[in-house]
Coordinates of C-alpha atoms in Angstrom, one line a residue:
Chain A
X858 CA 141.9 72.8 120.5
X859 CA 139.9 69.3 120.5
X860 CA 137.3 71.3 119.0
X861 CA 138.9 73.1 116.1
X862 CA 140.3 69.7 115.0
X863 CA 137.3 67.7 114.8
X864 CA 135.7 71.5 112.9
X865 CA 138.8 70.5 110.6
X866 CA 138.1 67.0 110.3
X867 CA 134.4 67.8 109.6
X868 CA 135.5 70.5 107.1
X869 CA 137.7 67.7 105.3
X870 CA 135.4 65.0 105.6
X871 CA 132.9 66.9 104.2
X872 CA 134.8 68.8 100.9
X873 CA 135.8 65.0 100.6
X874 CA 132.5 63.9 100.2
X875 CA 131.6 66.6 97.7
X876 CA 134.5 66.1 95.7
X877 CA 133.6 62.6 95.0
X878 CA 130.0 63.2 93.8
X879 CA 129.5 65.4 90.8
X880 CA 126.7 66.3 91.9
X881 CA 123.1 66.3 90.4
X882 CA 121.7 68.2 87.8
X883 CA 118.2 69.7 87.6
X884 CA 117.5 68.5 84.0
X885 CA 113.9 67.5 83.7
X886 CA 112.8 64.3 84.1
X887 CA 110.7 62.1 81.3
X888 CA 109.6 59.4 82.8
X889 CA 106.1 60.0 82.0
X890 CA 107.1 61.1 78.1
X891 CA 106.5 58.8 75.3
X892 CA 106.8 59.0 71.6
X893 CA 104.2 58.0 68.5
X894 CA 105.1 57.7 65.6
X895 CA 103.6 59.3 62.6
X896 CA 104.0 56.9 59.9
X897 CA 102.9 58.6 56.5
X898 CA 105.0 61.8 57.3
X899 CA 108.2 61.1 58.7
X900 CA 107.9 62.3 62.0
X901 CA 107.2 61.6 65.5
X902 CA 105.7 63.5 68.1
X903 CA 106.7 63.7 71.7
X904 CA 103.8 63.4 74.3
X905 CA 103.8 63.8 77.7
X906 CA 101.2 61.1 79.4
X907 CA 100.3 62.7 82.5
X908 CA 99.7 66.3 81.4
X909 CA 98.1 64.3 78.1
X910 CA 99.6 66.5 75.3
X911 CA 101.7 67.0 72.6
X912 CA 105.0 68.7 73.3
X913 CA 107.2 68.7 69.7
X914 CA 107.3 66.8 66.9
X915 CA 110.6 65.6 65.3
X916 CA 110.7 65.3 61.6
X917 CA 113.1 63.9 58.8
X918 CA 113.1 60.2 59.9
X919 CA 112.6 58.7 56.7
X920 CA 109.7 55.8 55.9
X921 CA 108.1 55.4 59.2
X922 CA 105.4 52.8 57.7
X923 CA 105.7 49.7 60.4
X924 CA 108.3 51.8 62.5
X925 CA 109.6 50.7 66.5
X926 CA 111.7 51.9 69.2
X927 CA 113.7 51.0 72.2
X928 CA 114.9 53.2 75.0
X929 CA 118.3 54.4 75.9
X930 CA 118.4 52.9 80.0
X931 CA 118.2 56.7 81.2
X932 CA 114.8 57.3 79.1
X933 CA 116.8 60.5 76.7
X934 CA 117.6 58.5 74.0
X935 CA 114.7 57.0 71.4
X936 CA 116.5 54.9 68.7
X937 CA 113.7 54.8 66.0
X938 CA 113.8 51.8 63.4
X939 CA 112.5 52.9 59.5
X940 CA 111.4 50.4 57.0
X941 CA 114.0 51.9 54.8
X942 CA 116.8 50.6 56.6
X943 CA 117.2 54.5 59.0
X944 CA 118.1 53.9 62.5
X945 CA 117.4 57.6 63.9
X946 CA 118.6 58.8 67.6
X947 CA 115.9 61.0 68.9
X948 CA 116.8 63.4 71.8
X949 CA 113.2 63.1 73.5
X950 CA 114.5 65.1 76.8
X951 CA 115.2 68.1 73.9
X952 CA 113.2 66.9 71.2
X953 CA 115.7 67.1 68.3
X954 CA 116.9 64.5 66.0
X955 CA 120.4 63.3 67.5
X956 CA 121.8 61.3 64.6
X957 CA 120.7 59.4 61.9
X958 CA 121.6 56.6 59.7
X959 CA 120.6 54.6 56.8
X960 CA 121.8 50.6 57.7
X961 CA 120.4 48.5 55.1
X962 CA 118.1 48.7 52.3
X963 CA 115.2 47.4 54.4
X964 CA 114.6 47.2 57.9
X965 CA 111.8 45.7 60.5
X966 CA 112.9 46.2 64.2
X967 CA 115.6 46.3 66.7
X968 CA 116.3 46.0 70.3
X969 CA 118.7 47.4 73.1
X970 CA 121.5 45.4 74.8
X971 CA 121.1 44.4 78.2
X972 CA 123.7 47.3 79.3
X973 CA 122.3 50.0 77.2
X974 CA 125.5 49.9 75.2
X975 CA 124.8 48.3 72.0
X976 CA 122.1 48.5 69.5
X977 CA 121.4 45.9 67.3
X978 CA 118.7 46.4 64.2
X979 CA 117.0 43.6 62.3
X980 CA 117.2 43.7 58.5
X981 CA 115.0 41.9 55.5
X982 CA 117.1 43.4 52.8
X983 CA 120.1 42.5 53.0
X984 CA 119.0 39.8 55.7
X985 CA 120.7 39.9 58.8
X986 CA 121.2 42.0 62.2
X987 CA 123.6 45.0 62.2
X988 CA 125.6 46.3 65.6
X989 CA 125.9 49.9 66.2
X990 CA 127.1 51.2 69.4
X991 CA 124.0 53.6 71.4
X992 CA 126.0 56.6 72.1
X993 CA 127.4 57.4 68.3
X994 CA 125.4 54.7 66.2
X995 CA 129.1 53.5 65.1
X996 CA 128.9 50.1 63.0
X997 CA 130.6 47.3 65.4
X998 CA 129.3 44.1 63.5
X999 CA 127.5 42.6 60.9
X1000 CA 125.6 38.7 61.7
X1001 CA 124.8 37.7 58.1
X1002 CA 121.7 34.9 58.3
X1003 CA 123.3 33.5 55.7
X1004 CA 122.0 29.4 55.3
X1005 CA 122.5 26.9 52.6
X1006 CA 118.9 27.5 51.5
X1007 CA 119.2 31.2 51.9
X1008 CA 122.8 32.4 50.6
X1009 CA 121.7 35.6 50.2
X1010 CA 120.5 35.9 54.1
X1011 CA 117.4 35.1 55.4
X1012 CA 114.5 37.8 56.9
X1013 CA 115.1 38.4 60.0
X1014 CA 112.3 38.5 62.2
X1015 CA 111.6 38.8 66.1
X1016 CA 114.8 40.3 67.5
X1017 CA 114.7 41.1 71.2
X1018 CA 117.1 41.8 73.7
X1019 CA 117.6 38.8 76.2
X1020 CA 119.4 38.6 79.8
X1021 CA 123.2 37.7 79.9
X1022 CA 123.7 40.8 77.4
X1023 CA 122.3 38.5 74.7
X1024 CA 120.3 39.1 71.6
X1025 CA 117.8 36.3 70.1
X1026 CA 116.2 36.7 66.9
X1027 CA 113.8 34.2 64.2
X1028 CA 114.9 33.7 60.3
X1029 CA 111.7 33.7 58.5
X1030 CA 112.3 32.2 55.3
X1031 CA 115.0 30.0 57.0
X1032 CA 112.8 28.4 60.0
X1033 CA 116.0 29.3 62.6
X1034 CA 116.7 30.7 65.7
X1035 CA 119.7 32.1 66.5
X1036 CA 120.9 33.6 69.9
X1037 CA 124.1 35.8 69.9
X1038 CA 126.1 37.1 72.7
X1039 CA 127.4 40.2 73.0
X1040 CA 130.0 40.4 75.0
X1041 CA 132.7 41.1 72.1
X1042 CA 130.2 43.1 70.3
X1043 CA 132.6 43.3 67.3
X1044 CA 132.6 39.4 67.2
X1045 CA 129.3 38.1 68.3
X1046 CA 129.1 34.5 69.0
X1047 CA 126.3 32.8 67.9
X1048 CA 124.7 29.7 68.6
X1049 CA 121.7 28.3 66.6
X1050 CA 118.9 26.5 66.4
X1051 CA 117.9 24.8 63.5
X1052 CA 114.6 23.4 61.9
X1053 CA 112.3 25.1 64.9
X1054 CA 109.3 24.9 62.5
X1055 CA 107.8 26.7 59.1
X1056 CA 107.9 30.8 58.7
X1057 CA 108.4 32.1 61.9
X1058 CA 106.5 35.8 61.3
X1059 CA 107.3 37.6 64.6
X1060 CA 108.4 36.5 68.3
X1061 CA 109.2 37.7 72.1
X1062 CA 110.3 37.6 75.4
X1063 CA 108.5 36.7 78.1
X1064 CA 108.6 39.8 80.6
X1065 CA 111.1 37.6 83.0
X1066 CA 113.5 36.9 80.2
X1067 CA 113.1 33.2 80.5
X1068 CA 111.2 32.1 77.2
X1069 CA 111.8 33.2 73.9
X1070 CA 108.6 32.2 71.7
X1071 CA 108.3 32.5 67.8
X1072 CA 104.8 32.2 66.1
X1073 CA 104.7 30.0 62.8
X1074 CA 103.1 30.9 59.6
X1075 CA 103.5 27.9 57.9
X1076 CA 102.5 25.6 60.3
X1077 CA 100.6 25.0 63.0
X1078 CA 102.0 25.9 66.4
X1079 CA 104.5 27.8 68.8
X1080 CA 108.6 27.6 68.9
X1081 CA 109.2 28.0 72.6
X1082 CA 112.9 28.0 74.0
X1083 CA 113.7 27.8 77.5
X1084 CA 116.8 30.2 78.4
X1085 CA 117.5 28.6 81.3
X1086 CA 117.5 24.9 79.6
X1087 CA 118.9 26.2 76.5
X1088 CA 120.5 22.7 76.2
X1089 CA 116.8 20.9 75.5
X1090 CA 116.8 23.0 72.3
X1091 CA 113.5 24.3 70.8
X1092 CA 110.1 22.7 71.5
X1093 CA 107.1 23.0 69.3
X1094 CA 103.8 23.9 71.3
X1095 CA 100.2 23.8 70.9
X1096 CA 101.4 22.0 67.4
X1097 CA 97.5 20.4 67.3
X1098 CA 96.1 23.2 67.4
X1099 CA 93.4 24.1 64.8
X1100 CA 93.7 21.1 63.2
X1101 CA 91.0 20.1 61.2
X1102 CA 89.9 24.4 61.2
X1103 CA 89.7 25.9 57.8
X1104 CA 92.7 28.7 58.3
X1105 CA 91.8 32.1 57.2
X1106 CA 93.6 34.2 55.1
X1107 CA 95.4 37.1 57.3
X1108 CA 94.9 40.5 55.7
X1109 CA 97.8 41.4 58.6
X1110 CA 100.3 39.7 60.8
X1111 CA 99.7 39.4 64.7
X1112 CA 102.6 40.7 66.6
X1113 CA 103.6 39.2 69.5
X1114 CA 105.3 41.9 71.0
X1115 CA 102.1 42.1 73.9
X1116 CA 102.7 39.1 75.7
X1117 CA 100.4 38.2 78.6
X1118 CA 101.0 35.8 81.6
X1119 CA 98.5 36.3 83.9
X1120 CA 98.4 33.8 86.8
X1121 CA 99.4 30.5 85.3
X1122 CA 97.6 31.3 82.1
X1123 CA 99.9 33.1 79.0
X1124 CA 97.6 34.5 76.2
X1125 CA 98.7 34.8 72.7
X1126 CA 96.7 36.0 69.2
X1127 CA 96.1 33.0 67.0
X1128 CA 96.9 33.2 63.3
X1129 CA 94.5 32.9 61.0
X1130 CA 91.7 32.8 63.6
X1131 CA 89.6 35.3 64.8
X1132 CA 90.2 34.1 68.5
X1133 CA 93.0 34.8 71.4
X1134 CA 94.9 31.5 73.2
X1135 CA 94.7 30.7 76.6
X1136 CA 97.7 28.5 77.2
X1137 CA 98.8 26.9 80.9
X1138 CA 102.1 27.2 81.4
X1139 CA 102.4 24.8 83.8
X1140 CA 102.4 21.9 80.7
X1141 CA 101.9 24.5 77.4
X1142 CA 98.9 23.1 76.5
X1143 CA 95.7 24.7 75.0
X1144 CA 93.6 26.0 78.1
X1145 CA 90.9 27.6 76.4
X1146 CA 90.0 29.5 72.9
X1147 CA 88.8 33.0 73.1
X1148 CA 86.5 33.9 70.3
X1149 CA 87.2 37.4 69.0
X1150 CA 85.2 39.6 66.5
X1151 CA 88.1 39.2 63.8
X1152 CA 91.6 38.6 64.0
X1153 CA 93.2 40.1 66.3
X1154 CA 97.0 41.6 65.6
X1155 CA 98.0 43.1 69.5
X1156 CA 97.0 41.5 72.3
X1157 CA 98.4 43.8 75.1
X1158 CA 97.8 43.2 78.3
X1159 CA 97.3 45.7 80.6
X1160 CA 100.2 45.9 83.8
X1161 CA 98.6 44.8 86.0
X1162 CA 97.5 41.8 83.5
X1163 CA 93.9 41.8 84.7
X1164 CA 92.9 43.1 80.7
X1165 CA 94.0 42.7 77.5
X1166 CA 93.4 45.2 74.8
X1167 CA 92.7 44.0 71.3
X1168 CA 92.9 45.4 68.1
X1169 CA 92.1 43.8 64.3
X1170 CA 93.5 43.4 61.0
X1171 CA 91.7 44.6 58.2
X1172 CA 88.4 44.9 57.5
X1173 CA 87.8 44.8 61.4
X1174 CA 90.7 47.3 62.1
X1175 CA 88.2 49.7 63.9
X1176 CA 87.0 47.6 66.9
X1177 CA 89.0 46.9 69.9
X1178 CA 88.0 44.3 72.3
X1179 CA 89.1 43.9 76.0
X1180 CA 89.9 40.3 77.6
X1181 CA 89.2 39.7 81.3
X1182 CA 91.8 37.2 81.8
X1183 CA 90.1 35.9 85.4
X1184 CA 87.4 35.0 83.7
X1185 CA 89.1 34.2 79.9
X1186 CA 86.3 36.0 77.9
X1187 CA 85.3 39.5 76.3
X1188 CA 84.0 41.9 78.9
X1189 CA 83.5 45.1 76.1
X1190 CA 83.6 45.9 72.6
X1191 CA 85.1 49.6 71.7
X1192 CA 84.6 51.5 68.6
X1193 CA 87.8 53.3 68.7
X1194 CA 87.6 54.8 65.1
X1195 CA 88.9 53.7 61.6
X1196 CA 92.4 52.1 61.3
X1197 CA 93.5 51.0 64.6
X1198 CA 97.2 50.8 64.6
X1199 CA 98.5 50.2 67.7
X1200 CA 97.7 50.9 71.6
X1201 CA 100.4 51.5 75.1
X1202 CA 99.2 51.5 78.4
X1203 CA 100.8 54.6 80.6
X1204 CA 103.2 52.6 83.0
X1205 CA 100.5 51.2 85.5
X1206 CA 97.9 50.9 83.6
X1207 CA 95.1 53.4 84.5
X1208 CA 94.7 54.5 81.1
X1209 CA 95.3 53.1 77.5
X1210 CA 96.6 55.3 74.0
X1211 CA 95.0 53.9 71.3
X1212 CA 96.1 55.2 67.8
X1213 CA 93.6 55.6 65.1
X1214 CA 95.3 56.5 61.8
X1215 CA 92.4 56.8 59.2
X1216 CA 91.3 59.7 61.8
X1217 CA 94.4 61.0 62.5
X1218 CA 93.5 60.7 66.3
X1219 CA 95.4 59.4 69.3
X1220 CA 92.3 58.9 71.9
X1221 CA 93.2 58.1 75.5
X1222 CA 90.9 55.7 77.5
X1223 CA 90.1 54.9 81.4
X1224 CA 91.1 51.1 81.4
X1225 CA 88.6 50.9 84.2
X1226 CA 85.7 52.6 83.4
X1227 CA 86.6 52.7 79.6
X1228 CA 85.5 56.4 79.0
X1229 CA 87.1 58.1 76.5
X1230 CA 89.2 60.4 78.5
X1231 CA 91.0 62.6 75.8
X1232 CA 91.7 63.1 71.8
X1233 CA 95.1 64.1 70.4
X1234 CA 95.7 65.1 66.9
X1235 CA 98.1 63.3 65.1
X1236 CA 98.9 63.0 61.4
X1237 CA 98.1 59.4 60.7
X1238 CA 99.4 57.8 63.8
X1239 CA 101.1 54.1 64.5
X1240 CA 103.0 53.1 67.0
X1241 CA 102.9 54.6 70.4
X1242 CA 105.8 54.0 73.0
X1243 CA 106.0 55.1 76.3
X1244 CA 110.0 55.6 77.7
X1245 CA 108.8 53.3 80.8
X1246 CA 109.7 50.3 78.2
X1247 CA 113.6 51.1 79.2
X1248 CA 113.4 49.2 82.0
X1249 CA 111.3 46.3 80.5
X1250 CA 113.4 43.2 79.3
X1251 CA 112.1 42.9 75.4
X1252 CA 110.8 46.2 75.0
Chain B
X1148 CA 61.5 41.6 9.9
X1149 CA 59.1 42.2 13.4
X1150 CA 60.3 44.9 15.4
X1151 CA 61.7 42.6 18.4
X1152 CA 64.0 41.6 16.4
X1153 CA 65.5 44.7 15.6
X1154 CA 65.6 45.0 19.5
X1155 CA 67.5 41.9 20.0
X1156 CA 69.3 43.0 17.4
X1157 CA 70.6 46.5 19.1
X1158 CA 70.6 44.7 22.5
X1159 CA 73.6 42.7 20.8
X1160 CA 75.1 45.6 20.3
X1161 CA 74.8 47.2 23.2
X1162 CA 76.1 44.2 24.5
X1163 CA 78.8 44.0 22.8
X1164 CA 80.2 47.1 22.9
X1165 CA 80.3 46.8 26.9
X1166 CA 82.2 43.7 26.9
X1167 CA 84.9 45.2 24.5
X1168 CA 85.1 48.3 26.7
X1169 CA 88.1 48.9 28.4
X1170 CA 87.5 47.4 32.2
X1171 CA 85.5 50.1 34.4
X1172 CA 87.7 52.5 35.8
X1173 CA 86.5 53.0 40.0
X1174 CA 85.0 56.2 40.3
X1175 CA 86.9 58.5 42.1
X1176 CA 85.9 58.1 45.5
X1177 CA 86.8 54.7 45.2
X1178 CA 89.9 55.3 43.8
X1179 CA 90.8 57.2 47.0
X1180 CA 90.0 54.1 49.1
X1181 CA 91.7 51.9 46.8
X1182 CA 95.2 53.8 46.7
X1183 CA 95.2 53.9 50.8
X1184 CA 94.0 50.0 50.7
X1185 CA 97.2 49.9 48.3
X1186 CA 100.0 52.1 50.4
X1187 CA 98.1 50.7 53.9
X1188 CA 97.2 47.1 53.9
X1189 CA 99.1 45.8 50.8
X1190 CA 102.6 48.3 52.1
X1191 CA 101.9 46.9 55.6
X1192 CA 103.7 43.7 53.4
X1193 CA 105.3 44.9 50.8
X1194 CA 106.4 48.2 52.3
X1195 CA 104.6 51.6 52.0
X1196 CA 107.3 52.7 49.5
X1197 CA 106.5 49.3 47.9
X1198 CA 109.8 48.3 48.5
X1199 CA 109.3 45.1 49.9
X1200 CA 109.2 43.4 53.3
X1201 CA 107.8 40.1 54.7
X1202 CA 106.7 40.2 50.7
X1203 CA 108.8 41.3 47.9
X1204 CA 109.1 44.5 46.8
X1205 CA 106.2 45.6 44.2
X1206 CA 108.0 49.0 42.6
X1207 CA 107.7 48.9 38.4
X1208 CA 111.1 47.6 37.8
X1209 CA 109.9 44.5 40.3
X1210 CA 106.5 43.4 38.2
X1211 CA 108.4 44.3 34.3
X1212 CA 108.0 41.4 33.0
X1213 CA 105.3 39.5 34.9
X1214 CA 101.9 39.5 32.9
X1215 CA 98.8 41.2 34.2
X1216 CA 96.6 38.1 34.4
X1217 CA 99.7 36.4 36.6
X1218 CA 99.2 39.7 39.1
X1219 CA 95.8 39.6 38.8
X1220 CA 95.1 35.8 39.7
X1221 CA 97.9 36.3 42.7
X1222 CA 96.0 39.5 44.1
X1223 CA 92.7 37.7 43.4
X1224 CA 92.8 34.4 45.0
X1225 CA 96.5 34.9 46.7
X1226 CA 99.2 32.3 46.9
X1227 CA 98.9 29.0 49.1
X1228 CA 101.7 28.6 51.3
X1229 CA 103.0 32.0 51.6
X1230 CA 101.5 34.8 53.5
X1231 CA 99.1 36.8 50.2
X1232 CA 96.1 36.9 51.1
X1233 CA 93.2 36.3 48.0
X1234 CA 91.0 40.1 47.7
X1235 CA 88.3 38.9 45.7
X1236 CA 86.0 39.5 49.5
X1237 CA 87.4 43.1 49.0
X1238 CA 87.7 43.9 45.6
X1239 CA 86.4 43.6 42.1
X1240 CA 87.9 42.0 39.3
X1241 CA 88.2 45.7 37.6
X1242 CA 89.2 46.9 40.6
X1243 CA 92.5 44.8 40.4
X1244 CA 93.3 45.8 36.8
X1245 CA 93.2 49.1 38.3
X1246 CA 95.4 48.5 40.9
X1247 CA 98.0 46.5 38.4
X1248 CA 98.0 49.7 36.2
X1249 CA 98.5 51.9 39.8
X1250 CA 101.6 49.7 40.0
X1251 CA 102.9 49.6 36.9
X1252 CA 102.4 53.3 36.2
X1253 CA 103.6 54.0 39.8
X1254 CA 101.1 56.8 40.1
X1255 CA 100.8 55.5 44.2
X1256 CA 103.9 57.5 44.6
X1257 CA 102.2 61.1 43.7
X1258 CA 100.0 60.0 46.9

């Protein structure tokens, strides 16, 4: 009798348990997929980085020239932002264009709330950031960068997801920063920063969330806010440097999207220079200049942070050069092919996917040995993003 | 009259008939180059489609209105302050009259 009641206890205990959970599908997993864009066609195709191949390619996405992605949190879900203003949903688990919308009559990026819930897209014409929710890329809200000096809106550069479910972007024309909360996603609050220097081009997150940094065009220097003393406002760094240095003109604009620390040293590519920054962050000053071959427009660092990768604006866009960051200097010199777009590291690093448009090649390198492991085809390839940037604050 | 001078005389000429030509149109290989220097490196500012982006937008309707030689001097020595570049390293003076006449026609979009 004892015995049949615990058997009926374990019985109910156990359909209890099930009955909870709804259990686990065997859908495959894509953690190791990634996504390049082809910019002159319209399309993308899907990759898988360990097997190195192409699996599909997704088409009717609209002007793809200077394209970027984030990741839905569960890796599914690319949201693909078009220089025409399309934000595109691509299914990358299936491979098939989810939903697609035109926002604005001329785009440049976007980023992914903290909580996966909300995507926000950055927009030169009209300037401004649009809110659409992730799931049905439904319009929640509109922040017009509207100044005196810029009625019309300002460009909106720079915009990246920050922690506290917060976005931060950079108004180019305006020389702002504003940082929105999004918490009531249909009212965003907004707090800004005026006068943080001349023509912010492009900005970022550090990996830990904690500064937000915008690169200056018109002037010499960095605008670095501290998110955890937003109170002290934005401080201009390294505003001495080059002084004196003949600036040269920039055939293309550095992004800052790779963003190295790497012990106490942060490196960033210098405008109008053809060298890499060293810069302590113990007191943001100048540590060292790196002399480069040209100037460089990605400086990615490798995971681990041990390398950085980088590639050259125009008429040197067909070298890459790799950084030792122990010892600050240039440890190789790559001929990776004509029109050198863009470059990911799989997610620890072992290898690197350069994309070489003018060849219509994606090669794949050993980041250690740097032997060119593997060539793709591609119809004049860009950007190339890994899913593993779902889990990276700024990515 | 001596025979050099009736050699100076047609070297004139000759002279003169190449400055009043039309300015030399790339040959076609170098058209090629220049039409993906135009959709690449200039749309990687002003938008592959031309329709504008850190820089403003360069379709027909954008330059009616604006002289050649204002185009030209802007492509050719850039403007100060602002993020254009000059191309004189990169190209020749005909070369940008070419260009300009790419833009205004809009024959980049058959590419």
């Amino acid at each position: 009798m004892r015995c049949l009641s615990l058997i009926c206890l374990l019985i109910i205990s156990l359909s209890a348990h099930s009955a909870k959970l709804p259990g686990c599908s065997g859908r495959e997993a894509i953690g190791d997929r990634g996504v390049i864009v082809e910019r002159a066609s319209g399309s993308v195709v899907i990759v898988n980085s360990t097997s190195q191949e192409l699996l599909c390619r997704v088409e009717g996405l609209g002007d793809l020239s200077h394209a970027s992605m984030v990741f839905s949190r569960d890796e599914q879900y690319a949201y693909i932002f078009g220089r025409d203003g399309g934000l595109s949903k691509v299914d990358v688990l299936n491979g098939r264009l989810e939903n697609r919308i035109i926002q604005a009559g001329n785009a440049i990026g976007g980023a992914i709330s903290q909580d996966g819930q909300i995507i926000a897209v950055s927009n030169y014409e009209p300037g401004g950031v649009r809110l659409f929710t992730a799931d049905t890329l439904t319009a929640l809200a509109t922040i017009e960068a509207k100044t005196d000096a810029f009625p019309e809106g300002a460009k909106v550069v720079g915009l990246t997801d920050a922690p506290e479910n917060q976005i931060i972007f950079s108004l180019y024309n305006a020389g702002e920063i504003w940082q929105a909360s999004l918490d009531n996603p249909k009212k965003p609050e907004i707090k800004k920063y005026l006068n943080i220097g001349s023509l912010p081009y492009d900005a970022l997150i550090a990996p830990d969330g904690r500064y937000y940094m915008a690169g200056l065009f018109g002037e010499d220097g960095i605008a670095k806010l501290d998110l955890w003393y937003p109170e002290k406002g934005v401080e201009k760094i390294l505003g001495d440097y080059g002084k004196g240095d003949k600036k040269l003109p920039v055939y293309k604009m550095p992004h800052l999207e790779g963003w190295t620390f790497a012990g106490d040293l942060v490196f960033l590519p210098a405008i109008g220079h053809h060298e890499v920054l060293a810069i302590k962050t113990t007191n943001w000053e100048l540590s060292s200049r790196i002399p480069l071959l040209g100037q460089p427009v990605f400086t990615m660092a490798r995971p681990d942070a041990r390398q950085i990768w980088v590639n050259f604006a125009f008429p040197n866009n067909k070298w890459l050069q790799v950084i030792d960051t122990k010892s600050a200097s240039v440890i190789k010199k790559l001929e990776a092919g004509p029109g050198v777009m863009h470059m990911e590291f799989t997610p620890r690093g072992e290898h690197i996917w350069v994309s070489v448009r003018d060849e219509n090649k994606v090669k794949i390198y050993d980041t250690r040995t740097f032997e060119l492991l593997k060539v793709l085809n591609v119809e004049s390839p860009s950007g190339i993003f890994f899913t593993a940037r779902a889990h990276k604050i700024g990515l | 009259m001596k025979i050099h001078h009736y050699l100076v005389l047609i070297l004139a000429c000759l002279l003169a008939t190449a400055s009043l030509a039309d300015p030399k149109i790339p040959t076609s290989q170098r058209q090629q180059e220049l039409m993906q220097l135009l959709l690449d490196d200039c749309g990687s500012c002003h938008g592959m489609t031309m329709n504008g982006g850190l820089g403003p937008p360069l379709q027909q309707s954008n330059l009616a209105g604006k002289p050649d030689e204002y185009i030209f001097v802007t492509i050719r020595n850039g403007t100060a302050g602002t993020p254009m570049p000059p191309w004189h390293q990169f190209l020749t003076d005909d070369e940008i009259y070419w260009m300009i006449d790419v833009l205004r026609k809009e024959t980049w979009k058959k590419e």
